[in-house]
Tab-separated table of C-alpha atoms in Angstrom:
chain	number	residue	atom	x	y	z
A	1	MET	CA	39.172	-10.212	-1.643
A	2	ASN	CA	38.590	-12.454	0.987
A	3	VAL	CA	36.859	-15.209	-0.192
A	4	ASP	CA	35.143	-15.859	2.844
A	5	VAL	CA	33.417	-12.557	2.628
A	6	GLN	CA	32.409	-13.252	-0.997
A	7	LEU	CA	31.460	-16.991	0.289
A	8	ALA	CA	29.107	-14.737	2.765
A	9	LEU	CA	27.847	-12.638	0.662
A	10	LEU	CA	26.849	-15.149	-1.835
A	11	LEU	CA	24.999	-17.026	1.567
A	12	TRP	CA	22.495	-13.858	2.224
A	13	GLY	CA	22.162	-12.834	-1.446
A	14	THR	CA	20.987	-16.398	-2.682
A	15	LEU	CA	18.830	-15.725	0.635
A	16	VAL	CA	17.911	-12.946	-0.324
A	17	GLY	CA	16.702	-14.251	-3.405
A	18	LEU	CA	14.897	-17.969	-1.774
A	19	ASP	CA	13.154	-14.652	0.219
A	20	LEU	CA	11.269	-12.741	-2.417
A	21	VAL	CA	8.965	-15.177	-3.459
A	22	SER	CA	9.760	-18.255	-2.744
A	23	VAL	CA	10.721	-19.103	1.539
A	24	PRO	CA	9.672	-17.352	3.454
A	25	GLN	CA	8.687	-14.288	2.320
A	26	ILE	CA	10.108	-12.005	5.190
A	27	MET	CA	11.179	-8.877	2.939
A	28	ILE	CA	14.592	-9.664	3.764
A	29	ALA	CA	15.191	-9.879	-0.250
A	30	ARG	CA	13.646	-5.852	-0.176
A	31	PRO	CA	16.882	-3.354	-1.323
A	32	LEU	CA	16.663	-1.839	2.123
A	33	VAL	CA	16.660	-4.557	3.697
A	34	ALA	CA	20.159	-6.853	1.207
A	35	GLY	CA	21.750	-3.646	1.693
A	36	ALA	CA	21.518	-2.932	5.109
A	37	GLY	CA	23.096	-7.379	4.975
A	38	ALA	CA	25.416	-7.170	2.795
A	39	GLY	CA	26.780	-4.005	4.885
A	40	LEU	CA	27.626	-5.367	7.577
A	41	ILE	CA	28.770	-8.351	5.857
A	42	LEU	CA	31.806	-6.082	4.611
A	43	GLY	CA	32.004	-3.758	7.133
A	44	ASP	CA	30.400	-0.683	5.745
A	45	LEU	CA	27.213	-0.512	6.518
A	46	GLN	CA	27.367	2.767	5.352
A	47	THR	CA	26.936	2.160	1.523
A	48	GLY	CA	24.718	-0.555	2.488
A	49	LEU	CA	22.172	1.690	3.147
A	50	ARG	CA	22.752	4.029	0.285
A	51	LEU	CA	22.539	1.580	-2.508
A	52	GLY	CA	19.166	-0.059	0.283
A	53	VAL	CA	17.774	3.421	-0.397
A	54	LEU	CA	17.982	3.477	-4.251
A	55	PHE	CA	17.242	0.217	-5.626
A	56	GLU	CA	14.428	0.010	-3.229
A	57	LEU	CA	12.959	3.408	-4.938
A	58	PHE	CA	13.597	0.860	-8.136
A	59	GLN	CA	11.285	-1.609	-5.767
A	60	LEU	CA	8.723	1.003	-5.500
A	61	ASP	CA	7.980	0.652	-9.271
A	62	ILE	CA	7.467	-2.908	-9.042
A	63	LEU	CA	3.998	-4.796	-7.898
A	64	PRO	CA	4.631	-8.175	-7.766
A	65	VAL	CA	0.702	-9.025	-8.524
A	66	GLY	CA	0.308	-12.591	-10.249
A	67	ALA	CA	1.910	-13.700	-13.052
A	68	ALA	CA	3.650	-10.507	-13.679
A	69	ARG	CA	7.898	-10.930	-14.902
A	70	TYR	CA	9.935	-8.083	-13.061
A	71	PRO	CA	13.348	-7.191	-11.865
A	72	GLU	CA	15.230	-9.137	-8.707
A	73	TYR	CA	16.944	-5.581	-7.245
A	74	GLY	CA	17.453	-8.592	-3.737
A	75	PRO	CA	20.752	-10.433	-4.698
A	76	ALA	CA	21.510	-7.630	-7.202
A	77	THR	CA	20.816	-4.398	-4.575
A	78	VAL	CA	24.064	-7.795	-2.781
A	79	ALA	CA	26.526	-7.454	-5.452
A	80	ALA	CA	26.039	-3.550	-5.566
A	81	VAL	CA	27.034	-3.216	-2.616
A	82	SER	CA	29.917	-5.724	-3.195
A	83	ALA	CA	31.132	-3.726	-6.103
A	84	GLY	CA	30.508	-0.250	-4.428
A	85	HIS	CA	32.464	-1.106	-0.988
A	86	LEU	CA	35.061	0.903	-0.137
A	87	PHE	CA	34.856	3.905	-2.995
A	88	VAL	CA	33.135	7.447	-1.106
A	89	GLY	CA	30.602	9.097	-2.431
A	90	PRO	CA	29.513	9.802	-5.887
A	91	LEU	CA	31.822	6.312	-6.746
A	92	SER	CA	30.622	3.885	-4.908
A	93	LEU	CA	26.740	4.630	-5.650
A	94	GLY	CA	27.512	4.384	-9.794
A	95	VAL	CA	29.420	1.646	-9.526
A	96	GLY	CA	26.894	-0.029	-7.291
A	97	ALA	CA	23.701	0.756	-9.346
A	98	VAL	CA	25.897	-0.371	-12.485
A	99	VAL	CA	25.893	-3.200	-11.424
A	100	GLY	CA	23.462	-3.243	-9.229
A	101	LEU	CA	20.808	-3.132	-12.288
A	102	PHE	CA	22.466	-5.095	-14.452
A	103	VAL	CA	21.710	-8.161	-11.917
A	104	GLY	CA	18.290	-6.600	-11.837
A	105	MET	CA	17.657	-7.575	-14.786
A	106	VAL	CA	18.923	-11.190	-14.687
A	107	GLY	CA	17.894	-12.149	-11.331
A	108	GLY	CA	14.199	-11.379	-13.648
A	109	MET	CA	15.031	-13.330	-16.367
A	110	ALA	CA	16.038	-16.259	-13.778
A	111	ILE	CA	12.993	-16.620	-12.194
A	112	HIS	CA	11.260	-16.235	-15.917
A	113	ALA	CA	13.806	-18.954	-16.528
A	114	MET	CA	12.898	-21.313	-13.484
A	115	ARG	CA	9.117	-20.677	-13.810
A	116	ARG	CA	9.384	-22.934	-16.845
A	117	ARG	CA	11.514	-25.387	-15.556
A	118	THR	CA	8.840	-25.824	-13.305
A	119	ALA	CA	6.628	-26.555	-15.234
A	120	ARG	CA	7.525	-28.910	-17.314
A	121	ALA	CA	9.020	-30.817	-13.588
A	122	ILE	CA	4.715	-30.411	-12.709
A	123	GLN	CA	3.970	-31.395	-16.046
A	124	ARG	CA	5.942	-34.695	-16.064
A	125	ALA	CA	4.588	-35.868	-12.754
A	126	ALA	CA	0.778	-34.729	-13.614
A	127	PRO	CA	0.168	-38.333	-13.317
A	128	LYS	CA	1.255	-39.390	-10.196
A	129	LEU	CA	-0.470	-35.092	-8.851
A	130	GLU	CA	-3.895	-36.945	-10.212
A	131	ALA	CA	-3.465	-39.532	-7.780
A	132	GLY	CA	-3.069	-38.080	-5.054
A	133	ASP	CA	0.242	-38.912	-4.796
A	134	ALA	CA	0.932	-36.328	-1.353
A	135	PRO	CA	5.247	-37.925	-1.868
A	136	ALA	CA	5.044	-36.845	-5.236
A	137	LEU	CA	3.527	-33.920	-4.719
A	138	ILE	CA	6.139	-32.550	-2.022
A	139	ARG	CA	9.655	-33.527	-3.989
A	140	VAL	CA	7.865	-31.351	-7.214
A	141	HIS	CA	7.102	-28.361	-4.855
A	142	VAL	CA	10.492	-29.008	-2.844
A	143	GLY	CA	12.271	-29.058	-6.730
A	144	GLY	CA	10.581	-26.142	-6.761
A	145	ILE	CA	12.541	-24.027	-4.103
A	146	VAL	CA	15.754	-25.999	-4.521
A	147	ARG	CA	15.421	-24.772	-7.985
A	148	ASP	CA	14.799	-21.535	-6.251
A	149	GLY	CA	17.704	-21.527	-4.136
A	150	LEU	CA	19.493	-22.323	-7.700
A	151	ARG	CA	18.571	-19.539	-9.043
A	152	ALA	CA	19.487	-17.160	-6.594
A	153	ALA	CA	22.898	-18.254	-5.693
A	154	VAL	CA	23.489	-18.682	-9.228
A	155	VAL	CA	22.272	-14.626	-9.739
A	156	THR	CA	24.083	-13.614	-6.720
A	157	ALA	CA	27.638	-15.064	-7.843
A	158	THR	CA	27.430	-13.090	-11.449
A	159	GLY	CA	26.497	-9.974	-9.787
A	160	LEU	CA	29.829	-10.595	-7.946
A	161	ALA	CA	32.146	-12.090	-9.973
A	162	LEU	CA	30.318	-8.790	-12.239
A	163	ALA	CA	31.119	-6.161	-9.043
A	164	TRP	CA	34.485	-7.343	-9.204
A	165	ALA	CA	35.281	-6.924	-12.662
A	166	ALA	CA	33.316	-3.560	-12.576
A	167	ARG	CA	35.913	-2.045	-9.382
A	168	ILE	CA	38.397	-2.105	-11.406
A	169	VAL	CA	37.525	-1.090	-15.294
A	170	LEU	CA	35.155	1.556	-14.155
A	171	ALA	CA	37.454	2.730	-11.325
A	172	GLY	CA	40.364	2.833	-13.718
A	173	ALA	CA	38.400	4.361	-16.694
A	174	LEU	CA	35.468	6.964	-14.832
A	175	THR	CA	36.999	10.825	-14.413
A	176	SER	CA	36.189	12.703	-10.611
A	177	ARG	CA	33.153	14.309	-12.942
A	178	GLY	CA	32.659	11.131	-14.861
A	179	ALA	CA	31.671	9.227	-11.820
A	180	GLY	CA	29.432	12.382	-10.349
A	181	LEU	CA	27.187	12.114	-13.678
A	182	LEU	CA	26.750	8.664	-13.315
A	183	ALA	CA	25.699	8.915	-10.052
A	184	ALA	CA	23.460	11.567	-10.770
A	185	ALA	CA	21.920	9.585	-13.783
A	186	ALA	CA	21.412	6.534	-11.860
A	187	VAL	CA	19.650	8.003	-8.703
A	188	GLY	CA	17.704	10.118	-10.667
A	189	ALA	CA	16.332	7.422	-12.295
A	190	GLY	CA	15.425	6.017	-8.851
A	191	ILE	CA	13.696	9.235	-7.399
A	192	ALA	CA	11.468	9.064	-11.430
A	193	ALA	CA	10.898	5.248	-11.224
A	194	GLY	CA	9.945	5.245	-6.809
A	195	THR	CA	8.093	8.972	-8.326
A	196	ALA	CA	6.110	6.433	-10.500
A	197	GLY	CA	5.949	3.606	-9.455
A	198	ALA	CA	3.996	5.621	-5.760
A	199	LEU	CA	2.243	7.867	-8.069
A	200	ARG	CA	0.421	4.437	-10.104
A	201	LEU	CA	0.192	3.319	-6.781
A	202	THR	CA	-2.119	5.944	-5.503
A	203	GLY	CA	-4.241	6.947	-8.729
A	204	HIS	CA	-5.809	10.170	-9.192
A	205	GLY	CA	-8.573	9.464	-5.865
A	206	PRO	CA	-8.493	10.985	-2.613
A	207	ASN	CA	-4.981	9.141	-2.485
A	208	LEU	CA	-2.986	11.530	-4.274
A	209	ARG	CA	-3.736	14.249	-2.104
A	210	TRP	CA	-2.239	11.531	0.774
A	211	PHE	CA	0.890	12.061	-1.787
A	212	ALA	CA	0.704	15.793	-1.895
A	213	VAL	CA	0.755	15.606	2.615
A	214	GLY	CA	3.353	12.698	2.126
A	215	LEU	CA	5.323	14.501	0.152
A	216	THR	CA	5.830	18.494	1.667
A	217	GLY	CA	6.804	16.326	5.176
A	218	GLY	CA	9.719	15.047	3.741
A	219	ALA	CA	10.185	17.965	1.671
A	220	ILE	CA	10.206	19.814	5.170
A	221	ALA	CA	11.938	17.524	6.907
A	222	ALA	CA	14.897	17.396	4.205
A	223	TRP	CA	14.672	20.840	4.834
A	224	LEU	CA	15.325	21.255	8.683
A	225	ARG	CA	17.894	18.038	8.892
B	1	MET	CA	-5.770	-30.827	15.157
B	2	ARG	CA	-4.043	-28.212	16.862
B	3	ARG	CA	-0.513	-29.768	15.047
B	4	ARG	CA	-1.660	-30.340	12.068
B	5	LEU	CA	-2.720	-26.763	11.151
B	6	GLY	CA	0.909	-25.350	12.856
B	7	THR	CA	2.423	-27.751	10.055
B	8	ALA	CA	0.001	-26.379	7.029
B	9	LEU	CA	0.888	-22.398	8.818
B	10	LEU	CA	4.556	-23.224	8.775
B	11	ARG	CA	4.107	-25.259	4.716
B	12	LEU	CA	1.903	-21.153	4.150
B	13	PHE	CA	5.435	-20.042	4.250
B	14	THR	CA	6.011	-21.619	1.121
B	15	VAL	CA	3.388	-22.131	-0.877
B	16	GLN	CA	5.195	-20.010	-3.901
B	17	GLY	CA	8.221	-21.982	-3.384
B	18	SER	CA	6.694	-24.461	-7.152
B	19	TRP	CA	4.745	-21.373	-8.074
B	20	ASN	CA	4.952	-21.676	-11.516
B	21	TYR	CA	2.822	-20.337	-15.032
B	22	GLU	CA	0.423	-23.835	-15.311
B	23	ARG	CA	-0.887	-23.959	-12.220
B	24	LEU	CA	0.218	-20.747	-10.414
B	25	MET	CA	0.586	-21.513	-6.542
B	26	GLY	CA	-1.799	-24.984	-7.258
B	27	VAL	CA	1.063	-27.306	-5.744
B	28	GLY	CA	1.862	-24.968	-2.758
B	29	ALA	CA	-1.380	-24.753	-1.353
B	30	GLY	CA	-1.845	-28.479	-1.994
B	31	VAL	CA	0.920	-29.673	0.422
B	32	ALA	CA	-0.253	-27.427	2.613
B	33	GLU	CA	-3.683	-28.273	2.591
B	34	GLU	CA	-2.049	-32.041	2.594
B	35	SER	CA	-1.044	-32.422	6.594
B	36	LEU	CA	-4.473	-31.350	7.043
B	37	LEU	CA	-6.646	-34.136	4.953
B	38	ARG	CA	-4.382	-36.622	6.313
B	39	ASP	CA	-7.819	-37.192	9.737
B	40	LEU	CA	-10.242	-38.408	6.145
B	41	PRO	CA	-12.319	-41.442	6.898
B	42	GLY	CA	-9.861	-44.346	6.177
B	43	GLY	CA	-6.326	-42.212	6.614
B	44	PRO	CA	-3.331	-41.045	4.058
B	45	THR	CA	-3.765	-44.445	2.372
B	46	GLY	CA	-7.934	-44.220	1.577
B	47	THR	CA	-9.628	-42.865	-1.702
B	48	ALA	CA	-10.817	-40.071	0.533
B	49	TYR	CA	-7.288	-38.092	1.009
B	50	HIS	CA	-6.130	-39.089	-2.356
B	51	SER	CA	-8.796	-37.537	-3.943
B	52	ALA	CA	-8.295	-33.774	-1.803
B	53	VAL	CA	-5.254	-34.242	-1.739
B	54	ALA	CA	-4.988	-34.240	-6.253
B	55	ARG	CA	-8.434	-31.671	-5.962
B	56	GLY	CA	-5.418	-29.167	-3.853
B	57	ALA	CA	-2.820	-29.319	-5.584
B	58	ARG	CA	-4.628	-28.266	-9.041
B	59	TYR	CA	-4.352	-24.123	-11.085
B	60	PHE	CA	-4.592	-22.188	-7.865
B	61	ASN	CA	-3.537	-18.482	-7.464
B	62	ALA	CA	-4.699	-15.274	-5.080
B	63	HIS	CA	-2.262	-13.331	-2.355
B	64	PRO	CA	0.885	-15.752	-0.050
B	65	TYR	CA	-0.521	-14.523	3.050
B	66	LEU	CA	-4.116	-14.955	2.874
B	67	ALA	CA	-3.916	-18.080	0.323
B	68	GLY	CA	-5.194	-20.541	3.686
B	69	LEU	CA	-8.242	-18.980	3.764
B	70	ALA	CA	-8.555	-21.085	0.999
B	71	VAL	CA	-6.591	-23.994	2.386
B	72	GLY	CA	-8.415	-24.098	5.638
B	73	ALA	CA	-11.676	-23.579	3.746
B	74	THR	CA	-11.047	-26.305	1.200
B	75	ALA	CA	-9.799	-29.217	3.936
B	76	ARG	CA	-12.578	-28.577	6.072
B	77	ALA	CA	-14.965	-29.259	3.713
B	78	GLU	CA	-13.135	-32.456	2.785
B	79	HIS	CA	-13.466	-33.622	6.690
B	80	GLU	CA	-17.188	-32.190	6.349
B	81	GLY	CA	-17.937	-34.129	2.758
B	82	ALA	CA	-18.935	-31.874	0.922
B	83	PRO	CA	-19.063	-32.557	-2.740
B	84	PRO	CA	-16.187	-32.805	-4.722
B	85	GLU	CA	-17.722	-29.989	-7.097
B	86	GLN	CA	-18.303	-27.697	-4.523
B	87	ILE	CA	-14.772	-27.562	-2.998
B	88	GLU	CA	-13.522	-27.085	-6.863
B	89	ARG	CA	-16.218	-23.928	-6.952
B	90	LEU	CA	-15.342	-22.307	-3.351
B	91	ARG	CA	-10.602	-23.005	-5.084
B	92	THR	CA	-11.695	-21.007	-8.115
B	93	ALA	CA	-14.458	-18.250	-6.276
B	94	LEU	CA	-12.363	-17.570	-3.773
B	95	CYS	CA	-8.626	-16.898	-6.628
B	96	GLY	CA	-10.103	-13.536	-7.411
B	97	PRO	CA	-11.037	-11.835	-3.619
B	98	LEU	CA	-8.583	-13.613	-1.987
B	99	GLY	CA	-5.295	-11.967	-5.131
B	100	SER	CA	-7.448	-8.264	-5.202
B	101	VAL	CA	-7.509	-7.660	-1.382
B	102	GLY	CA	-4.589	-8.875	-0.592
B	103	ASP	CA	-2.908	-7.302	-2.839
B	104	ARG	CA	-4.765	-3.277	-1.826
B	105	LEU	CA	-4.063	-4.152	1.406
B	106	VAL	CA	-0.455	-5.629	1.284
B	107	TRP	CA	1.869	-5.372	-1.607
B	108	ALA	CA	0.522	-1.622	-2.174
B	109	GLY	CA	-0.305	-0.728	1.130
B	110	TRP	CA	0.947	-2.331	4.060
B	111	LEU	CA	4.310	-2.767	2.417
B	112	PRO	CA	4.889	0.348	0.743
B	113	PHE	CA	4.413	1.885	4.296
B	114	THR	CA	6.631	0.025	5.455
B	115	ALA	CA	9.201	0.380	3.562
B	116	GLY	CA	8.554	4.244	2.885
B	117	LEU	CA	8.951	4.905	6.527
B	118	ALA	CA	11.790	2.620	7.015
B	119	VAL	CA	13.576	4.273	3.908
B	120	ALA	CA	12.486	7.858	6.048
B	121	GLY	CA	14.387	6.621	8.976
B	122	VAL	CA	17.172	6.074	7.211
B	123	ALA	CA	17.650	9.196	5.485
B	124	LEU	CA	16.338	10.681	8.897
B	125	GLY	CA	19.631	8.830	10.135
B	126	LEU	CA	18.635	6.297	12.082
B	127	GLY	CA	20.905	3.542	10.338
B	128	TRP	CA	19.690	-0.438	10.574
B	129	PRO	CA	17.800	0.037	13.913
B	130	ALA	CA	15.264	2.101	11.217
B	131	VAL	CA	15.658	-1.720	8.838
B	132	LEU	CA	15.854	-3.998	11.452
B	133	GLY	CA	12.571	-1.842	13.125
B	134	PHE	CA	11.066	-2.628	9.377
B	135	LEU	CA	11.170	-6.437	9.785
B	136	PHE	CA	9.983	-6.475	12.272
B	137	VAL	CA	6.583	-4.386	12.687
B	138	TYR	CA	6.221	-5.639	8.864
B	139	ASN	CA	6.842	-8.485	9.858
B	140	ALA	CA	4.334	-8.645	12.692
B	141	GLY	CA	1.287	-7.600	9.968
B	142	HIS	CA	2.514	-10.720	7.773
B	143	VAL	CA	2.178	-13.012	10.475
B	144	ALA	CA	-1.141	-12.726	11.817
B	145	LEU	CA	-2.394	-12.014	8.439
B	146	ARG	CA	-1.373	-15.843	7.559
B	147	TYR	CA	-2.540	-16.767	10.563
B	148	TRP	CA	-5.651	-15.073	11.304
B	149	ALA	CA	-6.206	-16.397	7.362
B	150	LEU	CA	-5.848	-19.888	8.051
B	151	ARG	CA	-7.124	-20.092	10.839
B	152	GLN	CA	-10.548	-18.426	9.506
B	153	GLY	CA	-10.512	-20.888	6.635
B	154	TRP	CA	-10.887	-23.892	8.798
B	155	LEU	CA	-13.046	-22.076	11.230
B	156	ARG	CA	-15.359	-21.218	8.307
B	157	GLY	CA	-14.891	-23.852	5.846
B	158	LEU	CA	-17.331	-23.614	2.759
B	159	LYS	CA	-18.581	-20.409	4.689
B	160	VAL	CA	-15.056	-18.471	4.404
B	161	ALA	CA	-15.978	-15.725	2.132
B	162	GLY	CA	-17.796	-14.152	5.522
B	163	ALA	CA	-14.184	-13.701	6.231
B	164	LEU	CA	-13.757	-10.954	4.382
B	165	GLN	CA	-16.212	-9.273	5.602
B	166	ALA	CA	-14.214	-9.015	8.978
B	167	PRO	CA	-14.504	-5.827	10.477
B	168	TRP	CA	-11.071	-5.134	10.714
B	169	LEU	CA	-10.626	-5.890	7.097
B	170	GLN	CA	-12.407	-4.059	6.502
B	171	TRP	CA	-10.783	-0.807	8.053
B	172	ALA	CA	-7.599	-2.035	6.515
B	173	GLY	CA	-8.173	-1.662	4.423
B	174	ARG	CA	-9.447	2.111	3.397
B	175	LEU	CA	-7.066	2.612	6.165
B	176	ALA	CA	-3.827	0.520	3.750
B	177	GLY	CA	-4.366	2.934	0.641
B	178	PRO	CA	-3.773	6.899	2.349
B	179	ALA	CA	-1.321	5.373	4.511
B	180	MET	CA	1.037	4.130	1.475
B	181	ALA	CA	0.657	6.918	0.094
B	182	LEU	CA	1.707	8.815	3.363
B	183	GLY	CA	4.786	6.652	3.354
B	184	THR	CA	5.682	6.480	0.055
B	185	GLY	CA	5.731	10.409	-0.040
B	186	VAL	CA	7.391	11.325	2.942
B	187	CYS	CA	10.517	8.201	1.523
B	188	LEU	CA	11.053	10.405	-1.873
B	189	PRO	CA	12.687	13.764	-1.262
B	190	LEU	CA	14.443	12.127	2.323
B	191	ALA	CA	15.777	9.446	0.241
B	192	ALA	CA	16.591	12.188	-3.350
B	193	VAL	CA	18.240	14.948	-0.310
B	194	TRP	CA	20.456	11.604	1.794
B	195	LEU	CA	21.411	9.909	-0.989
B	196	ALA	CA	22.548	13.305	-3.242
B	197	GLY	CA	24.186	14.533	-0.355
B	198	ALA	CA	28.006	14.048	-1.249
B	199	PHE	CA	26.982	15.790	-4.516
B	200	GLU	CA	28.811	17.897	-5.799
B	201	PRO	CA	26.048	21.317	-7.377
B	202	TRP	CA	26.158	20.500	-10.590
B	203	ALA	CA	25.609	16.763	-10.052
B	204	ARG	CA	22.557	17.423	-8.193
B	205	ILE	CA	21.451	20.497	-11.182
B	206	ALA	CA	21.806	17.343	-13.025
B	207	LEU	CA	20.624	14.255	-11.514
B	208	ALA	CA	17.263	16.970	-11.073
B	209	ALA	CA	16.698	16.762	-14.863
B	210	PHE	CA	17.364	12.995	-14.977
B	211	ALA	CA	15.135	12.691	-12.895
B	212	ALA	CA	12.609	15.299	-14.286
B	213	ALA	CA	12.902	13.156	-17.603
B	214	GLY	CA	13.023	10.043	-16.735
B	215	LEU	CA	9.564	11.336	-14.593
B	216	LEU	CA	8.197	12.096	-17.779
B	217	LEU	CA	9.051	9.584	-19.587
B	218	LEU	CA	7.239	6.419	-17.496
B	219	ARG	CA	4.551	8.868	-17.074
B	220	ALA	CA	4.495	9.440	-21.248
B	221	LEU	CA	5.022	5.604	-21.659
B	222	PRO	CA	4.092	3.636	-19.367
B	223	GLY	CA	4.586	0.070	-21.168
B	224	HIS	CA	7.565	0.913	-23.075
B	225	VAL	CA	10.058	2.133	-19.981
B	226	SER	CA	10.539	0.802	-16.097
B	227	GLY	CA	12.575	1.459	-14.032
B	228	LEU	CA	14.728	-0.519	-14.936
B	229	ARG	CA	14.689	0.259	-18.205
B	230	LEU	CA	14.529	3.890	-17.261
B	231	GLY	CA	17.818	2.702	-14.918
B	232	LEU	CA	19.877	1.366	-17.584
B	233	GLY	CA	19.557	3.721	-19.943
B	234	LEU	CA	20.433	6.460	-18.515
B	235	VAL	CA	22.892	5.190	-16.593
B	236	ALA	CA	24.457	4.278	-20.150
B	237	VAL	CA	23.181	7.645	-21.424
B	238	ALA	CA	26.378	8.757	-18.247
B	239	LEU	CA	29.000	6.240	-18.565
B	240	VAL	CA	29.612	7.564	-22.006
B	241	ALA	CA	28.405	11.859	-20.656
B	242	GLY	CA	31.471	11.425	-18.813
B	243	TRP	CA	33.950	9.224	-21.060
B	244	VAL	CA	33.539	11.781	-24.123
B	245	TRP	CA	33.602	14.395	-21.416
B	246	PRO	CA	37.222	14.728	-18.852
């Protein structure tokens, strides 16, 4: 385990986690981008892209509106790529998916806990905020961003530790048939989640026709390839 | 004022930094608005400034990319000396429309459309240029929308509602749905085939069975089964099955 690489992954995962909600929402938090970045850091872009695409399918199931609670797949994808690299084929996808899904759940819970803490910090500062104290306002806001950065770093570090453990435990325990089944389950779940999410966004109106056109076009392109 | 608007725009990129269940993005909006309030009569030590900063940090929610519309409009209203109750009513009234327009346009339109095309590009073998292309194209729209929102809010003040009737916004709103449907539709089969590329034939059959069962569950029990729960459940089943099936 190269410490420099792990530190680079930790930094990347933290930036990715910050981007999801806090700063600057330029979508490096999207699994495809997070995975490609992690793949580049590890010198294994192909695994990064594969796991990025897999978690992008899960991401399609999420609509981040209002106060909705949802899993966080950015740092999860970074951890997944760390778990899956150096393996080939289905084992890479399977091991990465196990780690990524678990870290995605942990990330979502951490966001919820952080928002409650931020609310408490705002309650404490309420008299100053109501008095229009600008330095207090900025302090509370920056505190929220710092809290999110720390949260993202902890989630990523947890994910990287899990990735390290999963590589040892799962790689030794899984037969090639077991690895194939695990990857099939992960990809099957991703396709189901992506399709359900897309159908939810599409609804029953005229957009459904465009979705059918897209599916047909995609299927033809996949067949021709 | 140009510099102040620039500061407000930069701060708007952090508008959700202190998002919480109490004031939602109110504090972030207040921070963005603060830079536009420093020229109020009396300056940063005056009563008008403090009252406006306090109002700006109260409960507020909107789509983050369109929050600038409210920030600019309320700051302009403060400069024009509008009554505090009217400014608060404006903020409250903007929450719903800015949320629904932004969600429809970005979260349920532009983002899944561009992400879907990026996934399709990767699956077709374009590699990292597809990812870079996504970041560039998506953020061209993202940054333009944030800039437009703040500028319109500042220019229109209390009459900001008219900005939401802009022809380009109506047109983009009409296009967002079909584009999203097309983009996500294209990416799904391509991603499935690409990810299953290294699978043995029996594993592809298992994948199809998992996907069909999963979709059925997600459609039949939408409140109980999410993509994450389905994923965790299926990989747990597969781990156990793989362990007992050497």
